[in-house]
Amino acid sequence: DTTQTTRSLVLGTFYSVIIRSMEDCDLDKAIQFQLVSFMLDYYDDIFTPPSDMKTHVSDRLKALQRPQVVYSPKPERTVRFCQQTSVTDFENQRVFSSHTALENLLEDIISDKNMKMKEKQKRLEQFQRTYPASTSIASQIPSLKLMSCHRKLN
């Protein structure tokens, strides 16, 4: 029927399906028709949630979307990016690194071409006084002094 409005088509076709009881009790068709008609007229008010509920849900969703930092009370769950070394390995590495750095310092003093011979000897003696515990490096100093003296003579 072309003269029928959308409203009357929906009411005439779906009123009995929209309001339907699980127990199959027969409601008065006039009451079903009035309820569906009311729902069509006020669907915006019926299906729109209250504004305070909207804000509560929105705030809750924002809180859930924020990154959560959870601290674990158990140390077994901690993330480690490197393996822990033993005390002896650490000490060996410390001694080796220090020894290498001192050797490099001594070599820099000796091989510096811009430094005068007197200044080199002064720094070598200062090195010997500052690092007396480095016996292997300190034992090289007299031979290095001799080498530098030979270079001076040549």
PDB file of C-alpha atoms in Angstrom:
ATOM      1  CA  ASP A   1       0.000   0.000   0.000  1.00  0.00           C
ATOM      2  CA  THR A   2       1.588   3.312  -1.133  1.00  0.00           C
ATOM      3  CA  THR A   3      -0.554   5.509   1.083  1.00  0.00           C
ATOM      4  CA  GLN A   4       0.618   3.804   4.277  1.00  0.00           C
ATOM      5  CA  THR A   5       3.291   5.695   6.311  1.00  0.00           C
ATOM      6  CA  THR A   6       6.444   4.062   7.629  1.00  0.00           C
ATOM      7  CA  ARG A   7       5.124   4.392  11.156  1.00  0.00           C
ATOM      8  CA  SER A   8       1.865   2.597  10.435  1.00  0.00           C
ATOM      9  CA  LEU A   9       3.761  -0.070   8.439  1.00  0.00           C
ATOM     10  CA  VAL A  10       6.125  -0.763  11.378  1.00  0.00           C
ATOM     11  CA  LEU A  11       3.244  -0.767  13.864  1.00  0.00           C
ATOM     12  CA  GLY A  12       1.064  -3.024  11.744  1.00  0.00           C
ATOM     13  CA  THR A  13       3.837  -5.485  10.903  1.00  0.00           C
ATOM     14  CA  PHE A  14       5.999  -5.707  14.011  1.00  0.00           C
ATOM     15  CA  TYR A  15       3.851  -4.792  17.027  1.00  0.00           C
ATOM     16  CA  SER A  16       3.130  -8.414  17.853  1.00  0.00           C
ATOM     17  CA  VAL A  17       6.799  -9.417  17.493  1.00  0.00           C
ATOM     18  CA  ILE A  18       8.293  -6.495  19.446  1.00  0.00           C
ATOM     19  CA  ILE A  19       6.168  -7.069  22.541  1.00  0.00           C
ATOM     20  CA  ARG A  20       6.146 -10.792  23.025  1.00  0.00           C
ATOM     21  CA  SER A  21       6.079 -12.812  26.202  1.00  0.00           C
ATOM     22  CA  MET A  22       8.212 -15.897  26.829  1.00  0.00           C
ATOM     23  CA  GLU A  23       5.225 -17.603  28.434  1.00  0.00           C
ATOM     24  CA  ASP A  24       3.104 -17.091  25.354  1.00  0.00           C
ATOM     25  CA  CYS A  25       0.360 -15.406  27.294  1.00  0.00           C
ATOM     26  CA  ASP A  26      -1.872 -13.426  25.070  1.00  0.00           C
ATOM     27  CA  LEU A  27      -1.682  -9.716  25.718  1.00  0.00           C
ATOM     28  CA  ASP A  28      -4.401  -7.521  24.436  1.00  0.00           C
ATOM     29  CA  LYS A  29      -3.510  -6.465  20.889  1.00  0.00           C
ATOM     30  CA  ALA A  30      -4.546  -2.895  21.671  1.00  0.00           C
ATOM     31  CA  ILE A  31      -2.055  -2.760  24.585  1.00  0.00           C
ATOM     32  CA  GLN A  32       0.744  -4.203  22.405  1.00  0.00           C
ATOM     33  CA  PHE A  33      -0.062  -1.657  19.726  1.00  0.00           C
ATOM     34  CA  GLN A  34      -0.014   1.223  22.251  1.00  0.00           C
ATOM     35  CA  LEU A  35       3.296   0.102  23.786  1.00  0.00           C
ATOM     36  CA  VAL A  36       5.046  -0.163  20.402  1.00  0.00           C
ATOM     37  CA  SER A  37       3.518   3.164  19.364  1.00  0.00           C
ATOM     38  CA  PHE A  38       4.850   4.751  22.571  1.00  0.00           C
ATOM     39  CA  MET A  39       8.297   3.254  21.939  1.00  0.00           C
ATOM     40  CA  LEU A  40       8.338   4.672  18.396  1.00  0.00           C
ATOM     41  CA  ASP A  41       7.329   8.122  19.621  1.00  0.00           C
ATOM     42  CA  TYR A  42       9.860   8.301  22.470  1.00  0.00           C
ATOM     43  CA  TYR A  43      12.690   6.033  21.294  1.00  0.00           C
ATOM     44  CA  ASP A  44      15.300   8.796  21.805  1.00  0.00           C
ATOM     45  CA  ASP A  45      14.357   9.189  25.459  1.00  0.00           C
ATOM     46  CA  ILE A  46      13.975   5.456  26.048  1.00  0.00           C
ATOM     47  CA  PHE A  47      17.224   4.257  24.474  1.00  0.00           C
ATOM     48  CA  THR A  48      19.496   7.171  25.424  1.00  0.00           C
ATOM     49  CA  PRO A  49      21.449   6.398  28.602  1.00  0.00           C
ATOM     50  CA  PRO A  50      21.506   9.044  31.343  1.00  0.00           C
ATOM     51  CA  SER A  51      24.295  11.609  31.014  1.00  0.00           C
ATOM     52  CA  ASP A  52      25.840  10.772  34.393  1.00  0.00           C
ATOM     53  CA  MET A  53      26.054   7.134  33.294  1.00  0.00           C
ATOM     54  CA  LYS A  54      27.778   8.231  30.057  1.00  0.00           C
ATOM     55  CA  THR A  55      30.376  10.249  31.966  1.00  0.00           C
ATOM     56  CA  HIS A  56      30.935   7.411  34.460  1.00  0.00           C
ATOM     57  CA  VAL A  57      31.483   4.866  31.665  1.00  0.00           C
ATOM     58  CA  SER A  58      33.690   7.304  29.728  1.00  0.00           C
ATOM     59  CA  ASP A  59      35.852   7.978  32.807  1.00  0.00           C
ATOM     60  CA  ARG A  60      36.125   4.258  33.512  1.00  0.00           C
ATOM     61  CA  LEU A  61      37.178   3.511  29.921  1.00  0.00           C
ATOM     62  CA  LYS A  62      39.808   6.254  30.039  1.00  0.00           C
ATOM     63  CA  ALA A  63      41.160   4.818  33.277  1.00  0.00           C
ATOM     64  CA  LEU A  64      41.327   1.341  31.748  1.00  0.00           C
ATOM     65  CA  GLN A  65      43.145   2.628  28.650  1.00  0.00           C
ATOM     66  CA  ARG A  66      45.896   4.303  30.669  1.00  0.00           C
ATOM     67  CA  PRO A  67      49.051   2.214  30.987  1.00  0.00           C
ATOM     68  CA  GLN A  68      49.147   0.362  34.265  1.00  0.00           C
ATOM     69  CA  VAL A  69      52.421  -0.078  36.137  1.00  0.00           C
ATOM     70  CA  VAL A  70      52.394  -3.150  38.322  1.00  0.00           C
ATOM     71  CA  TYR A  71      55.192  -3.622  40.802  1.00  0.00           C
ATOM     72  CA  SER A  72      55.916  -7.209  41.693  1.00  0.00           C
ATOM     73  CA  PRO A  73      56.702  -7.848  45.344  1.00  0.00           C
ATOM     74  CA  LYS A  74      58.780 -10.926  44.506  1.00  0.00           C
ATOM     75  CA  PRO A  75      62.379 -10.391  43.339  1.00  0.00           C
ATOM     76  CA  GLU A  76      62.200 -13.552  41.166  1.00  0.00           C
ATOM     77  CA  ARG A  77      59.952 -11.729  38.738  1.00  0.00           C
ATOM     78  CA  THR A  78      62.275  -8.788  38.181  1.00  0.00           C
ATOM     79  CA  VAL A  79      63.514  -8.249  34.658  1.00  0.00           C
ATOM     80  CA  ARG A  80      67.254  -8.398  34.284  1.00  0.00           C
ATOM     81  CA  PHE A  81      69.032  -7.119  31.232  1.00  0.00           C
ATOM     82  CA  CYS A  82      72.417  -8.607  32.048  1.00  0.00           C
ATOM     83  CA  GLN A  83      73.749 -11.552  33.977  1.00  0.00           C
ATOM     84  CA  GLN A  84      75.131 -10.963  37.411  1.00  0.00           C
ATOM     85  CA  THR A  85      78.845 -11.658  37.662  1.00  0.00           C
ATOM     86  CA  SER A  86      80.621 -13.187  40.588  1.00  0.00           C
ATOM     87  CA  VAL A  87      82.796 -11.102  42.889  1.00  0.00           C
ATOM     88  CA  THR A  88      85.984 -12.782  41.641  1.00  0.00           C
ATOM     89  CA  ASP A  89      85.085 -12.138  37.991  1.00  0.00           C
ATOM     90  CA  PHE A  90      84.376  -8.513  38.831  1.00  0.00           C
ATOM     91  CA  GLU A  91      87.672  -8.130  40.677  1.00  0.00           C
ATOM     92  CA  ASN A  92      89.606  -9.769  37.828  1.00  0.00           C
ATOM     93  CA  GLN A  93      87.963  -7.495  35.283  1.00  0.00           C
ATOM     94  CA  ARG A  94      88.587  -4.426  37.470  1.00  0.00           C
ATOM     95  CA  VAL A  95      92.284  -5.268  37.889  1.00  0.00           C
ATOM     96  CA  PHE A  96      92.702  -6.028  34.184  1.00  0.00           C
ATOM     97  CA  SER A  97      90.963  -2.798  33.106  1.00  0.00           C
ATOM     98  CA  SER A  98      92.952  -0.691  35.556  1.00  0.00           C
ATOM     99  CA  HIS A  99      96.207  -2.345  34.493  1.00  0.00           C
ATOM    100  CA  THR A 100      95.433  -1.748  30.820  1.00  0.00           C
ATOM    101  CA  ALA A 101      94.557   1.911  31.480  1.00  0.00           C
ATOM    102  CA  LEU A 102      97.811   2.458  33.387  1.00  0.00           C
ATOM    103  CA  GLU A 103      99.827   0.816  30.597  1.00  0.00           C
ATOM    104  CA  ASN A 104      98.137   3.103  28.065  1.00  0.00           C
ATOM    105  CA  LEU A 105      98.891   6.147  30.223  1.00  0.00           C
ATOM    106  CA  LEU A 106     102.547   5.128  30.523  1.00  0.00           C
ATOM    107  CA  GLU A 107     102.785   4.512  26.798  1.00  0.00           C
ATOM    108  CA  ASP A 108     101.235   7.917  26.056  1.00  0.00           C
ATOM    109  CA  ILE A 109     103.791   9.628  28.293  1.00  0.00           C
ATOM    110  CA  ILE A 110     106.712   7.880  26.601  1.00  0.00           C
ATOM    111  CA  SER A 111     105.535   8.176  23.012  1.00  0.00           C
ATOM    112  CA  ASP A 112     104.542  11.836  23.199  1.00  0.00           C
ATOM    113  CA  LYS A 113     106.805  13.589  20.679  1.00  0.00           C
ATOM    114  CA  ASN A 114     105.829  17.098  21.761  1.00  0.00           C
ATOM    115  CA  MET A 115     106.914  16.570  25.373  1.00  0.00           C
ATOM    116  CA  LYS A 116     110.501  17.430  26.308  1.00  0.00           C
ATOM    117  CA  MET A 117     112.737  14.773  27.822  1.00  0.00           C
ATOM    118  CA  LYS A 118     112.903  16.484  31.193  1.00  0.00           C
ATOM    119  CA  GLU A 119     109.099  16.668  31.348  1.00  0.00           C
ATOM    120  CA  LYS A 120     108.840  12.979  30.437  1.00  0.00           C
ATOM    121  CA  GLN A 121     111.230  11.960  33.211  1.00  0.00           C
ATOM    122  CA  LYS A 122     109.322  14.147  35.663  1.00  0.00           C
ATOM    123  CA  ARG A 123     106.018  12.506  34.704  1.00  0.00           C
ATOM    124  CA  LEU A 124     107.532   9.012  34.818  1.00  0.00           C
ATOM    125  CA  GLU A 125     108.773   9.657  38.351  1.00  0.00           C
ATOM    126  CA  GLN A 126     105.360  11.047  39.303  1.00  0.00           C
ATOM    127  CA  PHE A 127     103.752   7.924  37.802  1.00  0.00           C
ATOM    128  CA  GLN A 128     106.060   5.724  39.902  1.00  0.00           C
ATOM    129  CA  ARG A 129     105.128   7.639  43.069  1.00  0.00           C
ATOM    130  CA  THR A 130     101.412   7.649  42.312  1.00  0.00           C
ATOM    131  CA  TYR A 131     101.088   3.982  41.344  1.00  0.00           C
ATOM    132  CA  PRO A 132     103.676   2.080  43.400  1.00  0.00           C
ATOM    133  CA  ALA A 133     101.415  -0.980  43.696  1.00  0.00           C
ATOM    134  CA  SER A 134     101.533  -1.575  39.951  1.00  0.00           C
ATOM    135  CA  THR A 135     104.765  -3.533  40.149  1.00  0.00           C
ATOM    136  CA  SER A 136     104.702  -4.924  36.607  1.00  0.00           C
ATOM    137  CA  ILE A 137     104.137  -1.473  35.133  1.00  0.00           C
ATOM    138  CA  ALA A 138     106.475   0.269  37.554  1.00  0.00           C
ATOM    139  CA  SER A 139     109.218  -2.229  36.714  1.00  0.00           C
ATOM    140  CA  GLN A 140     109.028  -1.079  33.097  1.00  0.00           C
ATOM    141  CA  ILE A 141     109.771   2.537  34.008  1.00  0.00           C
ATOM    142  CA  PRO A 142     113.588   2.222  34.485  1.00  0.00           C
ATOM    143  CA  SER A 143     113.911   0.399  31.160  1.00  0.00           C
ATOM    144  CA  LEU A 144     111.710   3.017  29.545  1.00  0.00           C
ATOM    145  CA  LYS A 145     113.862   5.750  31.024  1.00  0.00           C
ATOM    146  CA  LEU A 146     116.914   4.083  29.506  1.00  0.00           C
ATOM    147  CA  MET A 147     115.178   3.842  26.149  1.00  0.00           C
ATOM    148  CA  SER A 148     114.269   7.487  26.254  1.00  0.00           C
ATOM    149  CA  CYS A 149     117.851   8.390  27.238  1.00  0.00           C
ATOM    150  CA  HIS A 150     119.191   6.405  24.276  1.00  0.00           C
ATOM    151  CA  ARG A 151     116.784   8.211  22.002  1.00  0.00           C
ATOM    152  CA  LYS A 152     118.026  11.469  23.400  1.00  0.00           C
ATOM    153  CA  LEU A 153     121.614  10.543  22.661  1.00  0.00           C
ATOM    154  CA  ASN A 154     120.843   9.421  19.139  1.00  0.00           C
TER     155      ASN A 154
END
